[in-house]
mmCIF file of C-alpha atoms in Angstrom:
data_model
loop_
_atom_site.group_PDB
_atom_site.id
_atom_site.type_symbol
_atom_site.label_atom_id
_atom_site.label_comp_id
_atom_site.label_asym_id
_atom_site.label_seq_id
_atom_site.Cartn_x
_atom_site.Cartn_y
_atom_site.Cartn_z
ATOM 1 C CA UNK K 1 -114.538 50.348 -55.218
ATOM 2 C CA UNK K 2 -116.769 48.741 -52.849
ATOM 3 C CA UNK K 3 -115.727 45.775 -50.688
ATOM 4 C CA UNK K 4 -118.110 43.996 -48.337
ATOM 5 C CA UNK K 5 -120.041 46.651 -48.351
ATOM 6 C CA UNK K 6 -117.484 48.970 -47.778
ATOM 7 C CA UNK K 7 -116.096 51.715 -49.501
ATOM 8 C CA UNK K 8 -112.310 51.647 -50.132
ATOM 9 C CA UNK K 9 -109.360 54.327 -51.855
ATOM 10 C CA UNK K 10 -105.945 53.398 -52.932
ATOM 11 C CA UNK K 11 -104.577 54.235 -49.673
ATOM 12 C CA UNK K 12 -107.196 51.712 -47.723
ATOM 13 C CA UNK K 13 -107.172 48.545 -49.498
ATOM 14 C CA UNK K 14 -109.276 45.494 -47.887
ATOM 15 C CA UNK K 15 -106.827 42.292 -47.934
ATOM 16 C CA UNK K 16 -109.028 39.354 -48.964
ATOM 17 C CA UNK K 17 -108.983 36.153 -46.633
ATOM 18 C CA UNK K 18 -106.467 34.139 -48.799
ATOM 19 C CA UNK K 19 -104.175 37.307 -48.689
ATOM 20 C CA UNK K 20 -104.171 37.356 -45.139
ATOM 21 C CA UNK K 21 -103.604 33.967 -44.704
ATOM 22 C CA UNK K 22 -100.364 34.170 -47.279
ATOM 23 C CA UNK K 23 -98.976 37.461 -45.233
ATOM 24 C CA UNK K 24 -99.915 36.226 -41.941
ATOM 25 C CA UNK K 25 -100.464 38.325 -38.913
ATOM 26 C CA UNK K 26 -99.276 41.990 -39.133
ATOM 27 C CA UNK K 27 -100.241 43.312 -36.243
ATOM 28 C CA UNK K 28 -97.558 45.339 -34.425
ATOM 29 C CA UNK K 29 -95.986 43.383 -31.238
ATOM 30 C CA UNK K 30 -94.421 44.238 -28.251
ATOM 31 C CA UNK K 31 -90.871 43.590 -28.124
ATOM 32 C CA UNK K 32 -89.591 41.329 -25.482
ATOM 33 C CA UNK K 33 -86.106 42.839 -24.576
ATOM 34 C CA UNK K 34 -83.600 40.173 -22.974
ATOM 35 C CA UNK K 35 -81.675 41.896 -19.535
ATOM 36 C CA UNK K 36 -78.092 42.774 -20.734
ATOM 37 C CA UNK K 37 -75.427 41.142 -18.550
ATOM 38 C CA UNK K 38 -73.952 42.446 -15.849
ATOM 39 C CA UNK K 39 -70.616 43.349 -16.822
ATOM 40 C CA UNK K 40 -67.584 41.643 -15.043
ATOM 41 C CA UNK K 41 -65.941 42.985 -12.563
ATOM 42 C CA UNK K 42 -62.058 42.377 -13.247
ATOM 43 C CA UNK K 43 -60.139 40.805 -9.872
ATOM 44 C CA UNK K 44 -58.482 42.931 -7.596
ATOM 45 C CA UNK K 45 -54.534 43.320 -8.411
ATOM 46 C CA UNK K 46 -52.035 43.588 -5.481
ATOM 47 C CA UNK K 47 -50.502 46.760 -5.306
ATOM 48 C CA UNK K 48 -53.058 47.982 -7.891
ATOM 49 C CA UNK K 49 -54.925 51.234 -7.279
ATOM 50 C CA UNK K 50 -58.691 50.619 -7.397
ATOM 51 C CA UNK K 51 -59.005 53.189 -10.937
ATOM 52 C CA UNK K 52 -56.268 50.705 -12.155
ATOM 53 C CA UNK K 53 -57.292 47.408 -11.531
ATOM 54 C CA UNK K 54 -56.549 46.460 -14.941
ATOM 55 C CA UNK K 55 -52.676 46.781 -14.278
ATOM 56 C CA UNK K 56 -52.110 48.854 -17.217
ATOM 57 C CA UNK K 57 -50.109 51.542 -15.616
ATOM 58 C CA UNK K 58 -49.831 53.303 -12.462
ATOM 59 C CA UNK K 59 -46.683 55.892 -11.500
ATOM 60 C CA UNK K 60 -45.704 56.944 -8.052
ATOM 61 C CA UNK K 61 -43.974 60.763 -7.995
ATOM 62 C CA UNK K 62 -40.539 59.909 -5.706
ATOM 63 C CA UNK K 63 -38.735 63.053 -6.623
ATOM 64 C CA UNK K 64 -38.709 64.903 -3.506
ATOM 65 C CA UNK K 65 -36.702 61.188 -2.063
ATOM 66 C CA UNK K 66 -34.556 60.862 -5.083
ATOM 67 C CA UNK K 67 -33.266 64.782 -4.793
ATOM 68 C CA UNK K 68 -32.330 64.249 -1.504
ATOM 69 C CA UNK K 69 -30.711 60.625 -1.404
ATOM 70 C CA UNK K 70 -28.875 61.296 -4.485
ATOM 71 C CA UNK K 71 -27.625 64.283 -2.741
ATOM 72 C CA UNK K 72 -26.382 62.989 0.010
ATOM 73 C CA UNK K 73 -24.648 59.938 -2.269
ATOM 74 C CA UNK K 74 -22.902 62.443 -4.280
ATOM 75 C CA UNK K 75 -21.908 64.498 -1.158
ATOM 76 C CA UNK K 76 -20.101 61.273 0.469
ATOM 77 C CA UNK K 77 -17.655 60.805 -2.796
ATOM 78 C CA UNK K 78 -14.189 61.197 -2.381
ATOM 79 C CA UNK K 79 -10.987 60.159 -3.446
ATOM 80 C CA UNK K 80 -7.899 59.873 -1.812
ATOM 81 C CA UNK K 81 -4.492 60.216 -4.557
ATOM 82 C CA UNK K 82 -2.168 57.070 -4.354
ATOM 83 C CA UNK K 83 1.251 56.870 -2.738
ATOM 84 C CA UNK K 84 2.611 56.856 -6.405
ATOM 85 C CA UNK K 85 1.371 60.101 -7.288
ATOM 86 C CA UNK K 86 2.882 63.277 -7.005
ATOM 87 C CA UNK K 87 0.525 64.295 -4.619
ATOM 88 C CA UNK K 88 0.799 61.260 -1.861
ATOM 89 C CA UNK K 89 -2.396 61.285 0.293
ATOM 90 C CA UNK K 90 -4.292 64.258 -1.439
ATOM 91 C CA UNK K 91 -7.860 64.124 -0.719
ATOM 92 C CA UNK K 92 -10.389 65.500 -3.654
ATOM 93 C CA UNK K 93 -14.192 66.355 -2.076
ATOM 94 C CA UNK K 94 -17.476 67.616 -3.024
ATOM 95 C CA UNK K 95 -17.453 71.150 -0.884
ATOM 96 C CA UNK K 96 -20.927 71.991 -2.453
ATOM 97 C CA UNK K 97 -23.804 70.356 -4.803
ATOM 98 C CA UNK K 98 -25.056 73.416 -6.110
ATOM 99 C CA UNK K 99 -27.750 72.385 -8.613
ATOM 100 C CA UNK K 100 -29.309 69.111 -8.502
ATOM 101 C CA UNK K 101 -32.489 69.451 -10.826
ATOM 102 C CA UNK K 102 -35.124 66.397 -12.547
ATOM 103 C CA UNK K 103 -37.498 64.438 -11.446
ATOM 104 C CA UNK K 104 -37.738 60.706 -10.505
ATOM 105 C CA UNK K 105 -40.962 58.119 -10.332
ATOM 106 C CA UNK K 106 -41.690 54.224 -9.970
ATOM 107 C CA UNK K 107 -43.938 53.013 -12.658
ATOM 108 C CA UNK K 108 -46.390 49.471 -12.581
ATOM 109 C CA UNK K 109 -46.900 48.680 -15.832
ATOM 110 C CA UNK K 110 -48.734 45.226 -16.225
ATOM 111 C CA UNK K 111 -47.317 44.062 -12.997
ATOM 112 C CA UNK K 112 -43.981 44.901 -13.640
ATOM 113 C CA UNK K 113 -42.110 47.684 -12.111
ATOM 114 C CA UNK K 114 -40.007 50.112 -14.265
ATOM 115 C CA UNK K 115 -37.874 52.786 -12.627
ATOM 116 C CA UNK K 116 -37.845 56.097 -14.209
ATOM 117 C CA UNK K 117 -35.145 59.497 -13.293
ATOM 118 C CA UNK K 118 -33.185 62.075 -14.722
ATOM 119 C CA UNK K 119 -31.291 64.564 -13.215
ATOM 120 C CA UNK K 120 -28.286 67.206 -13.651
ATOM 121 C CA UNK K 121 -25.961 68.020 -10.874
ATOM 122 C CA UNK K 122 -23.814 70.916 -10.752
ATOM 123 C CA UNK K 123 -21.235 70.843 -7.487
ATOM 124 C CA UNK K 124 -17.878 72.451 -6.238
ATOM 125 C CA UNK K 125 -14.863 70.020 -5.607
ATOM 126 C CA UNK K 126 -11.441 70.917 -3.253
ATOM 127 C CA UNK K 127 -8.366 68.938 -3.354
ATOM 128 C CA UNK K 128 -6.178 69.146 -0.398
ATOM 129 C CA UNK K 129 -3.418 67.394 0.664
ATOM 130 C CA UNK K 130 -1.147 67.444 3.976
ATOM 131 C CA UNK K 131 1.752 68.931 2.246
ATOM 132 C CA UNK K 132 -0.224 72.191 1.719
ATOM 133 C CA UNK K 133 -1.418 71.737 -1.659
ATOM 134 C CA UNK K 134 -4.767 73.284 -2.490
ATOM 135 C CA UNK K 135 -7.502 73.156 -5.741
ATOM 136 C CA UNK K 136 -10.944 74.232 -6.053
ATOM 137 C CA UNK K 137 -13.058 74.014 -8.752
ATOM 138 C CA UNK K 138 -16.487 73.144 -10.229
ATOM 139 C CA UNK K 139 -18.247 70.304 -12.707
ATOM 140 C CA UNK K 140 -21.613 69.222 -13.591
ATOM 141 C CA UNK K 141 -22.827 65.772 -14.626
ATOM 142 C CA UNK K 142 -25.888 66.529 -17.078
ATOM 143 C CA UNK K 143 -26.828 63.024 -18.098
ATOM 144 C CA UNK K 144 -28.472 60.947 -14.579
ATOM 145 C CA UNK K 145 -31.004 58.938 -16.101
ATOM 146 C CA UNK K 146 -32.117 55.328 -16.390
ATOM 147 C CA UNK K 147 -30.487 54.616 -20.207
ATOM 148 C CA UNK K 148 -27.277 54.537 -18.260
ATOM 149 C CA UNK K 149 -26.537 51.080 -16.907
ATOM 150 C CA UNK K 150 -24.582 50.431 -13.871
ATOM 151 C CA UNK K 151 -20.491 50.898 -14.300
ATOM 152 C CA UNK K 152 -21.221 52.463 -17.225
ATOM 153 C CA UNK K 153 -20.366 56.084 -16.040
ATOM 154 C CA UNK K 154 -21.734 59.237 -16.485
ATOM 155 C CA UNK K 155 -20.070 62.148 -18.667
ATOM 156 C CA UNK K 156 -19.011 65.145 -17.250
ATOM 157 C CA UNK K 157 -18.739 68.193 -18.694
ATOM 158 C CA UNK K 158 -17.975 72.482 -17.714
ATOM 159 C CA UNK K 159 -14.984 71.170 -15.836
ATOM 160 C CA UNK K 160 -13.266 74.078 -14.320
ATOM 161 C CA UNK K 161 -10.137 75.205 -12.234
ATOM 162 C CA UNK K 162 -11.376 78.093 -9.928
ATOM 163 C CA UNK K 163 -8.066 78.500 -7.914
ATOM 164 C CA UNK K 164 -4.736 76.398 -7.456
ATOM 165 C CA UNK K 165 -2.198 76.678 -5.170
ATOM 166 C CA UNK K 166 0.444 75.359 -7.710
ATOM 167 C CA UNK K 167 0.110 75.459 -11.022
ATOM 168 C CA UNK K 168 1.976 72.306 -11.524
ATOM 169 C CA UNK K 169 -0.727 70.789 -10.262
ATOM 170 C CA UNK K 170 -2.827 71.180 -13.172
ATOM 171 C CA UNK K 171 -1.624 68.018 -15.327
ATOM 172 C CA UNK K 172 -2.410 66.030 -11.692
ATOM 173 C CA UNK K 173 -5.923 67.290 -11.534
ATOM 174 C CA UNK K 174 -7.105 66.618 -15.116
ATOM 175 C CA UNK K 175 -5.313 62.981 -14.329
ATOM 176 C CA UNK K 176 -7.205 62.235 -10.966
ATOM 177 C CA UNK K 177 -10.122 63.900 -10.568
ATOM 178 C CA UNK K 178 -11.544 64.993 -14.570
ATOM 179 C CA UNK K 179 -10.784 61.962 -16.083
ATOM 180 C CA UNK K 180 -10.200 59.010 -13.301
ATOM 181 C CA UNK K 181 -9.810 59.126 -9.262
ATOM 182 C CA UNK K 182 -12.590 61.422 -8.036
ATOM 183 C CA UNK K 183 -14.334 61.219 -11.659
ATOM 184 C CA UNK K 184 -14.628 57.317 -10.648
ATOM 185 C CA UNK K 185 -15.951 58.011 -7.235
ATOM 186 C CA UNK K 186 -18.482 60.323 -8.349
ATOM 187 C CA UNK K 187 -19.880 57.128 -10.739
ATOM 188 C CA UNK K 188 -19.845 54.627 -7.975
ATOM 189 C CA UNK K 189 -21.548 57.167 -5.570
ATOM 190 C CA UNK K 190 -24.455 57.543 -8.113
ATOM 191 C CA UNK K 191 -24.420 53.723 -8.540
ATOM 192 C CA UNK K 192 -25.292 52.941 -5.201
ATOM 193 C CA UNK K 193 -27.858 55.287 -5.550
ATOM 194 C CA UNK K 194 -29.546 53.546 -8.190
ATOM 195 C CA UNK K 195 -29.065 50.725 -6.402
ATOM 196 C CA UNK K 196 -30.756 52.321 -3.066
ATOM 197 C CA UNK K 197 -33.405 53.546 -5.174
ATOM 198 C CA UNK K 198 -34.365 50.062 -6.658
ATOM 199 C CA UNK K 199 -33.538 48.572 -3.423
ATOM 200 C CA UNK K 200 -36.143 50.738 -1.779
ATOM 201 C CA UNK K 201 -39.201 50.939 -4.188
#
């Protein structure tokens, strides 16, 4: 087929004048490509870390100060037996905390602070008293964590009698120091720790 003089196949075809007008201008065009935006940069947050600006979460490792306040709490409880007990004035002590094992952190999360521990303490008790009267012996409080809430108290368990001077003294010891007394003292004494440790971070 021949077209203004030219020559033309099925894969070159001429378009006529009135065809171009109806298709309009083909030829190919640069794209103008608009700058993107500059993304936002979000506002600093007080007590933020700069990768967490966001305040999504953020968690401090305070385990080495929790192991050795709580420590020192629990070493401090003791209980003294009332005047209407068979053992007047008979002191009950922690000798020894022997295992003291967790792990405790402070946690930002959306600006608000949660408090997170758990630990299991295994100690050695004595009770003494001025008469003469002497019991050692050994417990372990598994269950230190944060589902506990304050007065609440914390369960003891693998209570044991290592040596007693008197075996009468047994129905006295399960009364005042497994199940009230120095059981009671050991709660409070891990209270205030909670307490310290909120008090403190």
């Amino acid at each position: 087929k021949i077209v203004n003089g030219k020559k033309t196949s099925y894969f070159h075809n001429e378009l006529s004048e009135e065809a171009k007008k109806l298709i309009g201008d083909i030829a190919p065009k640069k794209l103008e490509t608009a700058p993107a935006p500059a993304a936002a940069q979000p506002a600093d947050k007080k007590g933020a870390s700069a990768w967490n600006q966001a305040g999504t979460w953020e968690e401090k490792d305070l385990t080495k100060w929790a192991k050795s306040t709580l420590q020192e709490h629990i070493e401090k409880a003791k209980y003294v037996l009332p005047d209407s007990s068979p053992a007047p004035g008979a002191e009950v002590v922690v000798t020894k905390v022997k295992t003291l094992d967790g792990h405790a952190s402070c946690a930002l999360a959306r600006g608000k602070k949660r408090y997170i521990y758990e630990f299991m303490v295994k100690l050695e008790w004595k009770l003494h008293s001025p008469s003469g009267l002497e019991c050692t012996g050994s417990l372990a409080l598994p269950d230190i964590d944060g589902t506990i809430d304050l007065g609440e108290g914390y369960e003891m368990h693998e209570f044991a009698i290592d040596s007693v001077s008197e075996n009468s003294l047994r129905p006295l010891i399960e009364r005042f120091v497994q199940r009230g007394g120095f059981h009671e003292s050991l709660n409070n004494a891990i209270d205030d720790w909670v307490r310290l440790f909120k008090k403190e971070h």
